[in-house]
Coordinates of C-alpha atoms in Angstrom, one line a residue:
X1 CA -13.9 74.8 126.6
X2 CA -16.1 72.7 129.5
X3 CA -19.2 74.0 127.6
X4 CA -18.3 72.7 124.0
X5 CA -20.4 76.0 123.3
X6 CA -19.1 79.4 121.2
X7 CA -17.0 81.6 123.1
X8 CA -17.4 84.9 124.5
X9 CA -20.9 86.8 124.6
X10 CA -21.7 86.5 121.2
X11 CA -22.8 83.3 118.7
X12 CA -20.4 82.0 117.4
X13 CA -19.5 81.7 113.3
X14 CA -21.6 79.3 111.3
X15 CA -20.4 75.3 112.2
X16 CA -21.7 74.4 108.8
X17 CA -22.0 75.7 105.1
X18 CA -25.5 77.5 105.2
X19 CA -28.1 75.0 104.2
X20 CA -26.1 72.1 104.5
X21 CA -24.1 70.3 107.3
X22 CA -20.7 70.4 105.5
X23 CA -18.6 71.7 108.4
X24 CA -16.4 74.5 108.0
X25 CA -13.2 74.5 109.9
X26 CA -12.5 76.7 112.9
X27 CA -10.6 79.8 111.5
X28 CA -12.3 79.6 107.7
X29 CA -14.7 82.4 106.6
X30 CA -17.1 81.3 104.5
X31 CA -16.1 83.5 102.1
X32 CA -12.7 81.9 102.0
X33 CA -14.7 78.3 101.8
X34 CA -16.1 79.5 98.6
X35 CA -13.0 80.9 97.0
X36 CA -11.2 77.8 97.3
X37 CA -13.6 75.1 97.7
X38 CA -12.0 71.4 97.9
X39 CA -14.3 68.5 97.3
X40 CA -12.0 66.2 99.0
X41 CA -10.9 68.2 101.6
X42 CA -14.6 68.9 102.7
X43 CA -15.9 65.2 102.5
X44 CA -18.1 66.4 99.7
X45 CA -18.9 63.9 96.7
X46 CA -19.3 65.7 93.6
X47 CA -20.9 64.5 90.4
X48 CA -18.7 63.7 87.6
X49 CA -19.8 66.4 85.6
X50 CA -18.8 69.1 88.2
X51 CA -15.7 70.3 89.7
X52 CA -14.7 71.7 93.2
X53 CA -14.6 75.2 91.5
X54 CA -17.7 75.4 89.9
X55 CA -19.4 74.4 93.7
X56 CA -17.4 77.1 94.9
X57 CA -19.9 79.2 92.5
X58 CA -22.5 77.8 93.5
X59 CA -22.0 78.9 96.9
X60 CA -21.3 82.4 95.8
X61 CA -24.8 82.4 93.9
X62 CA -22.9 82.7 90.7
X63 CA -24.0 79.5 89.0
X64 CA -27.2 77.4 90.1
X65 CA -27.5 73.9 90.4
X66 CA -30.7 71.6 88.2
X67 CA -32.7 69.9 90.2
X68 CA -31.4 66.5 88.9
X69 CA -28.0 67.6 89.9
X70 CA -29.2 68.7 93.5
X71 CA -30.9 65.7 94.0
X72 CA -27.8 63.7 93.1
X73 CA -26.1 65.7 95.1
X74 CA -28.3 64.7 98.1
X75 CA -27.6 61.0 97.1
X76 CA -24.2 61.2 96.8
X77 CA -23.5 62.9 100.2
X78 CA -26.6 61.3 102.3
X79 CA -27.4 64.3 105.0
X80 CA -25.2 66.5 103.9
X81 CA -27.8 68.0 101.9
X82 CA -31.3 67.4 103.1
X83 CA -33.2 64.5 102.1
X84 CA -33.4 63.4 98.8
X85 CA -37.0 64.4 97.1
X86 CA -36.9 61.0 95.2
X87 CA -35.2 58.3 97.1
X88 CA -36.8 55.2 95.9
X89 CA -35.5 55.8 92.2
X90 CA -34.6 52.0 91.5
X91 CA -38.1 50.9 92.5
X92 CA -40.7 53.8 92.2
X93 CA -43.3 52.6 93.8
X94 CA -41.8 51.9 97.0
X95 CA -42.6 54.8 97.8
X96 CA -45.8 54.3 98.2
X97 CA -44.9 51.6 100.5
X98 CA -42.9 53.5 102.7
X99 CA -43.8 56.9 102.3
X100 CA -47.7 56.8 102.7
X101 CA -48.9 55.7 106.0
X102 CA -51.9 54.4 104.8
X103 CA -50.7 52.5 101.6
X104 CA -53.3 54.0 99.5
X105 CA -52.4 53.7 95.7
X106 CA -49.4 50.7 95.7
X107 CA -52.0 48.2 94.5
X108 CA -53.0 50.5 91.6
X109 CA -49.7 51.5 90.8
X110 CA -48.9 47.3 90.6
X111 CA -51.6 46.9 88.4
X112 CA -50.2 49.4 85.7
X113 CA -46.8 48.1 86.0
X114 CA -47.4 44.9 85.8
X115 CA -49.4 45.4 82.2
X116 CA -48.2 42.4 80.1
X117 CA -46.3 40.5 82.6
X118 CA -47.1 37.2 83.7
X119 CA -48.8 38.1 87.3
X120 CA -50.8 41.0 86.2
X121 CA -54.1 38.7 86.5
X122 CA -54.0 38.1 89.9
X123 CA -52.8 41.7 90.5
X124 CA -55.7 43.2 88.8
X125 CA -58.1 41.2 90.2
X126 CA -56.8 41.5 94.2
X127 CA -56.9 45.2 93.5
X128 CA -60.3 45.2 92.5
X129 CA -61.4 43.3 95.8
X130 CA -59.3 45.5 97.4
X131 CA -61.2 48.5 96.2
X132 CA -64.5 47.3 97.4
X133 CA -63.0 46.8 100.9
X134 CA -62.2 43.0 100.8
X135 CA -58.9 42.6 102.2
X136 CA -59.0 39.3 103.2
X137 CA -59.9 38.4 99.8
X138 CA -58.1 40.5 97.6
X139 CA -54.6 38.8 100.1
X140 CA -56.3 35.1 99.0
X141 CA -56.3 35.8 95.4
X142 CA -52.2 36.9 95.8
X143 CA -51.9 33.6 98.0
X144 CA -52.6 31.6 94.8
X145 CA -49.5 28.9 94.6
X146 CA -49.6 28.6 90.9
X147 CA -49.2 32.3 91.0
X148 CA -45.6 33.3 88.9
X149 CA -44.5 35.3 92.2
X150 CA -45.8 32.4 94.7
X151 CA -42.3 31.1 95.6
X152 CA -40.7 34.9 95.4
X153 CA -41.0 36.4 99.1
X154 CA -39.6 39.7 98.8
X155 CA -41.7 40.0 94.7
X156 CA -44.0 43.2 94.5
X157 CA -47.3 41.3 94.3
X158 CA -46.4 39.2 97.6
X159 CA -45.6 42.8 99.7
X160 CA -49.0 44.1 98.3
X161 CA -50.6 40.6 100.1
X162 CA -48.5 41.6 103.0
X163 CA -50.3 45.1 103.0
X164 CA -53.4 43.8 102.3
X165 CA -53.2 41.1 105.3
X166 CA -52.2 43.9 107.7
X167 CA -54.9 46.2 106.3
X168 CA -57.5 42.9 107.0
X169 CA -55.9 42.8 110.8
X170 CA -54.4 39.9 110.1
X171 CA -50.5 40.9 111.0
X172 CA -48.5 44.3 111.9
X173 CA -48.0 46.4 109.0
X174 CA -44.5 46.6 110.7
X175 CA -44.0 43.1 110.0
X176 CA -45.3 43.8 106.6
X177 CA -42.5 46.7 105.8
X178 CA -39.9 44.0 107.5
X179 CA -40.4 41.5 105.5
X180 CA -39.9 43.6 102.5
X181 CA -36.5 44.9 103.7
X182 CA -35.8 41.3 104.7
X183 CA -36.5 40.0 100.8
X184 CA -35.3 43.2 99.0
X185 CA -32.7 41.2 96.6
X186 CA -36.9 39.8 95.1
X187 CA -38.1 43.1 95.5
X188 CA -35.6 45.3 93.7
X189 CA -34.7 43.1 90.6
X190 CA -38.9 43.3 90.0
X191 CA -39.5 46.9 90.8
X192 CA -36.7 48.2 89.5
X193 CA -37.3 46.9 85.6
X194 CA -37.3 49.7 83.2
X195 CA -35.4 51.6 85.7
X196 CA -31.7 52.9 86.2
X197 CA -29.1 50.0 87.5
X198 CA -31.4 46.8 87.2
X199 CA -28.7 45.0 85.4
X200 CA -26.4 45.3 88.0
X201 CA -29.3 44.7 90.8
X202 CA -30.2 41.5 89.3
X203 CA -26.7 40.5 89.4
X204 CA -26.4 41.0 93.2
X205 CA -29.3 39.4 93.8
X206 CA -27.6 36.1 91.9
X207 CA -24.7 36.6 94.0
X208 CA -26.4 36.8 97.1
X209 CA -28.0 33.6 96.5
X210 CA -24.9 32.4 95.6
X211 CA -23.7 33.0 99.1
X212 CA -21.2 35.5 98.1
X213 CA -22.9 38.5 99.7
X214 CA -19.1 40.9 100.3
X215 CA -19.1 40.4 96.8
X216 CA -23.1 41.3 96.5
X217 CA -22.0 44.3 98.2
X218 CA -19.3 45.7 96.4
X219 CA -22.1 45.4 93.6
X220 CA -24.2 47.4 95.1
X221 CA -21.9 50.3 96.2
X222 CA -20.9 50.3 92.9
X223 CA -24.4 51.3 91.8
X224 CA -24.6 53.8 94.5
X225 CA -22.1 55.9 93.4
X226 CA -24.2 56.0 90.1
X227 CA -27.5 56.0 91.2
X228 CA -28.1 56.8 94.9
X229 CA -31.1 54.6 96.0
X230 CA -32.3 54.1 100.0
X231 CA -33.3 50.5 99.5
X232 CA -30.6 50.0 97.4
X233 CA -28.2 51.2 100.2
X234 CA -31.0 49.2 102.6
X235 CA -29.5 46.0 100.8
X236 CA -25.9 46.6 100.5
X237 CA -26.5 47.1 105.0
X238 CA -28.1 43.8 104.4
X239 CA -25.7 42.1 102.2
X240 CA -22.7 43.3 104.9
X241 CA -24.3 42.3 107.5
X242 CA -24.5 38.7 106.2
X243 CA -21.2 38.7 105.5
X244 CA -20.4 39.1 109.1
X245 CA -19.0 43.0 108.4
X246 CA -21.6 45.0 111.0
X247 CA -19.8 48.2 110.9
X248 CA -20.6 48.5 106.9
X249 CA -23.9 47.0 107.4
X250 CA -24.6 50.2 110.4
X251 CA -23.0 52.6 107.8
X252 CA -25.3 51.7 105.0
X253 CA -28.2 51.9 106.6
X254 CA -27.8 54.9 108.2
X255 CA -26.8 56.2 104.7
X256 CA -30.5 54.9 103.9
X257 CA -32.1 56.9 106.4
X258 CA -30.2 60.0 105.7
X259 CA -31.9 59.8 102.1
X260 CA -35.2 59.1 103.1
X261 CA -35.7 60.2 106.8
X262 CA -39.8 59.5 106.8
X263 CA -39.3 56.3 105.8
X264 CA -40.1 54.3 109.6
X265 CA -39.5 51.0 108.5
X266 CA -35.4 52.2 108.0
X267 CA -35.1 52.9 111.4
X268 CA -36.3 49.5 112.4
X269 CA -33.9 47.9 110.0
X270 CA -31.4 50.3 111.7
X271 CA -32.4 49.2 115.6
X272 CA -32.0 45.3 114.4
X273 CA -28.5 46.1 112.3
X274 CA -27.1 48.2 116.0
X275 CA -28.7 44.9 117.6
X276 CA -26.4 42.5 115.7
X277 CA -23.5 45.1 116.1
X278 CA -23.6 45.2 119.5
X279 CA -24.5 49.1 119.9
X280 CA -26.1 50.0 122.7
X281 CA -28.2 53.2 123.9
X282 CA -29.8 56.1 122.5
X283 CA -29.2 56.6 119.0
X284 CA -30.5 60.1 117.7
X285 CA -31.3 61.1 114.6
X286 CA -32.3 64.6 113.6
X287 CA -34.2 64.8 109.8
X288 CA -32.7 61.5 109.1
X289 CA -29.0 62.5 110.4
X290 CA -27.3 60.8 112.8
X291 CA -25.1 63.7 114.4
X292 CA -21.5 63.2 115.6
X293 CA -21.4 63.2 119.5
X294 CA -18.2 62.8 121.3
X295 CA -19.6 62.5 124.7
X296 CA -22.9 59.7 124.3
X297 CA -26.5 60.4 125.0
X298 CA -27.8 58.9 128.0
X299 CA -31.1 58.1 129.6
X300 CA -31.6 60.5 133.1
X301 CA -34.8 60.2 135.2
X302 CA -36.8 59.4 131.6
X303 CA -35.4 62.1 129.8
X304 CA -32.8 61.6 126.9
X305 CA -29.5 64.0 127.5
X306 CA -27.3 65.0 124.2
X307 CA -24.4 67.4 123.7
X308 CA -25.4 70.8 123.6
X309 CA -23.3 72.4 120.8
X310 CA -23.5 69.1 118.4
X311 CA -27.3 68.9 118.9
X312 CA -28.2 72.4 118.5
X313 CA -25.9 72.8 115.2
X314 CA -27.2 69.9 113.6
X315 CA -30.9 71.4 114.0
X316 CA -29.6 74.8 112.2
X317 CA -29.3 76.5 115.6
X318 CA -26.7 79.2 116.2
X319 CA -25.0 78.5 119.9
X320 CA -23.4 80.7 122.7
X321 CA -22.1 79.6 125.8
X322 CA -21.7 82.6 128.8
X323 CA -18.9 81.6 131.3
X324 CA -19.9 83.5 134.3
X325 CA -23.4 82.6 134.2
X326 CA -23.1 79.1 132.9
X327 CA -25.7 79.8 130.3
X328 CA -26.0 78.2 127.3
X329 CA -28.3 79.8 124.4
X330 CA -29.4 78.4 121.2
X331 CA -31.1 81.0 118.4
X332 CA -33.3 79.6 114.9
X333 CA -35.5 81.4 112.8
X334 CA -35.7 84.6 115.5
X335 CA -36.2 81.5 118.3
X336 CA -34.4 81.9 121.3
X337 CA -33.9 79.1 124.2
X338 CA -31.6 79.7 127.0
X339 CA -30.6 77.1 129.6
X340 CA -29.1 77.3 132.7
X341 CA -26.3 74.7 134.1
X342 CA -28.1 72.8 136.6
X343 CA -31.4 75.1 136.9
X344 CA -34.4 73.9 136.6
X345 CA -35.5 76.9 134.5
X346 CA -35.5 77.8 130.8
X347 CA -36.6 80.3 128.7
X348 CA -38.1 80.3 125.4
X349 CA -38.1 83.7 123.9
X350 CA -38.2 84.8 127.4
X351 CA -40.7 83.2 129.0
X352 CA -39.6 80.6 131.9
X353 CA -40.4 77.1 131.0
X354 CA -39.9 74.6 134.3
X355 CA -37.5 71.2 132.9
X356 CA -37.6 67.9 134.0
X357 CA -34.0 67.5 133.8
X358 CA -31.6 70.5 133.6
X359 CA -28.6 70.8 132.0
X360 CA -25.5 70.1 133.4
X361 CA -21.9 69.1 132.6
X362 CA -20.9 65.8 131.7
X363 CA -16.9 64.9 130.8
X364 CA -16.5 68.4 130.2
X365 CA -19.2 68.9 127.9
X366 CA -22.7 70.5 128.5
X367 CA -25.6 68.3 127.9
X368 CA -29.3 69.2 127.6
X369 CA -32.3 67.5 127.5
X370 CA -33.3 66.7 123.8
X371 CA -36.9 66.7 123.4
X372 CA -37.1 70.5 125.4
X373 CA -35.1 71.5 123.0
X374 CA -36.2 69.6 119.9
X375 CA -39.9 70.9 120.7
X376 CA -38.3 74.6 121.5
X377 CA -36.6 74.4 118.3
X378 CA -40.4 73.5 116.6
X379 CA -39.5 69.9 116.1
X380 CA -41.1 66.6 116.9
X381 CA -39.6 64.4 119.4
X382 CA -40.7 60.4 119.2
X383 CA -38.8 57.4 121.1
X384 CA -38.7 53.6 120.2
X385 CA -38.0 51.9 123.2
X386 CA -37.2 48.4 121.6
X387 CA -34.7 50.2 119.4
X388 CA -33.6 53.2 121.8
X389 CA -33.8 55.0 118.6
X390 CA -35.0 58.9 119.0
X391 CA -36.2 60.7 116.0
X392 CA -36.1 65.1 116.1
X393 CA -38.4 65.8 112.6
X394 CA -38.9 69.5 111.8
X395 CA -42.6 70.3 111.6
X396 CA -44.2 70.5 108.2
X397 CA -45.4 73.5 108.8
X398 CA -42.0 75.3 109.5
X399 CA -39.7 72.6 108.5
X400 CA -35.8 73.9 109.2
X401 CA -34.5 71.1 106.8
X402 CA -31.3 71.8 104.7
X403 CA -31.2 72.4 101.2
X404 CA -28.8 72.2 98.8
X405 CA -27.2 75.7 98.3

């Protein structure tokens, strides 16, 4: 079909399991999708401790899931799910790095876990400059060279100094979050003491420096399957892209932002990995997702053009595609937006909205213009020029995010 849309008049059946974006196969009820559920069949990665027929019950409401199983869920199938709640479970505070746009709190939280060990000095006593508003100074006391951490790049105390030089206006807090992902073999062996998987993080780190980073790698995977991290995934992208294999490197990190979609410094990480991979254009990710296109965004007159049918599905959207009128409709919590093939005219619940671009077919699939329909759909549209990566985020207020069922 030219439209890639749902035939005849009405929407079509559900493209995914409800609450997730496991796709169900063209001619599957969902009913039958729960009677005989297959993990492998599904792409599904399922804890140890549960079998394909006990998620079948779980998607017929007879048995519920913990919430340490959903969330390992989530990390185990990154996207699939939603975003993790916890993604930073290797190194805890990181997510006050990455998380919190204003980095309130990461020099308190240093100061506690550093209690006993050899840099908690300087720590404590940065954090207390930091608290009456000396930034500058608070950075000097972490620049001290006979400081434990001095010769450490990517240690916790030396991204604190990083924040606290960016919060003094002395650098980019972009460069401070890069430099982190840059050093994360230093920062994860530190953060993540006391934590689950340190053994084997410190061990990657000794490989990486080593030179041996394929080998770093398969480390690193190996703790994924365990205990699903985003900066551990961060590093394994980092450890395969030193090792010359780019594809991994684009997979992992992708992986990363699938787990922790708010994180902004991943998606930098991501635009430099695409860089070194040689992939070029848009790149779209909706809630941390990267959906599967099979005709390419593109850049018309300003305005960013995706598949209609793979776009809309992957924001929760119910899709119909009307032959003799070449309309296209998409339908979300009791939203409706209709499009016209090469009209200049929507509708939004019925009401005519004038496009910039219309829609219009494109090797014989329709193609939209993403951020009318990402703000239709009550989302928020951004776009990073230097990495021609686009971001759709539900709003908070009425976020459409999956869950685990």
């Amino acid at each position: 079909m030219g439209s890639g849309g749902a035939a005849g008049g009405g929407f079509g059946a559900p493209a995914f399991i409800p609450g997730t974006l496991v796709k169900i196969p063209d001619g599957i009820t969902l009913d039958k999708v729960a009677d005989n559920f297959d993990a492998n069949k599904f792409g599904v990665n399922l804890p140890a401790n549960m079998t394909s027929a006990q998620f079948g019950q779980v998607l017929k409401g007879e048995k519920t899931m913990d919430l340490q199983t959903q969330e390992l869920m989530k990390g185990l199938n990154p996207g699939k799910f939603g975003p993790m709640s916890q993604p930073y479970q290797s190194a805890p505070g990181a997510g006050i790095i990455f998380d919190n746009k204003s980095q309130t709190g990461f020099g308190d939280f240093l100061k506690q876990a550093s209690t006993g060990q050899p840099g908690h000095d300087w720590i404590a006593k940065a954090q207390a400059l930091e608290a009456q508003g000396k930034y500058k100074e608070a950075a000097e006391v972490l620049s001290d060279p006979k400081a434990p951490f001095a010769n450490i790049p990517g240690a916790p105390p030396n991204v604190y100094k990083a924040m606290l030089e960016a919060k003094a206006g002395g650098t980019d807090q972009k460069a401070a979050d890069k430099a982190t992902l840059d050093n994360l073999g230093d920062f994860l062996t530190d953060a993540s003491v006391g934590a689950p998987g340190n053994t084997i993080l410190v061990e990657a780190r000794n490989l990486e420096k080593e030179g041996k980073f394929s080998e770093a790698a398969a480390v690193l995977n190996s703790q994924l399957k365990e205990h699903p991290d985003a900066l551990v995934s961060t590093y394994t992208a980092n450890m395969a892209a030193k090792a010359g294999n780019n594809a991994a490197a684009v997979q992992n990190i992708e992986k990363a932002i699938a787990m922790a979609p708010n994180n902004t410094a991943l998606y930098d990480k991501a635009g430099e990995l695409y860089q070194k991979a040689g992939i070029d254009g848009p790149k779209v990710f909706v809630n941390g997702v990267k959906p599967s296109f099979d005709t390419q965004p593109f850049i018309e007159e300003g305005r960013t053009l995706v598949p209609f049918k793979a776009i809309a599905e992957s924001m929760g959207a119910q899709v119909k595609y009307e032959a003799n009128t070449q309309t296209v409709t998409m339908l979300r919590d009791g939203k409706t937006v209709e499009m016209t093939i090469g009209s200049n005219l929507a509708k939004v619940d019925g009401k005519e909205v004038t496009l910039d671009v219309p829609a219009k077919i494109v090797n014989s699939r329709t193609v939209v213009p993403l951020a009318f329909v990402g703000k239709s759909l009550n989302s928020e549209v951004s776009y990073d020029g230097a990495t021609q990566i686009i971001q759709v985020q539900p709003n908070v207020a009425k976020a459409a995010s999956s869950t685990t069922p």
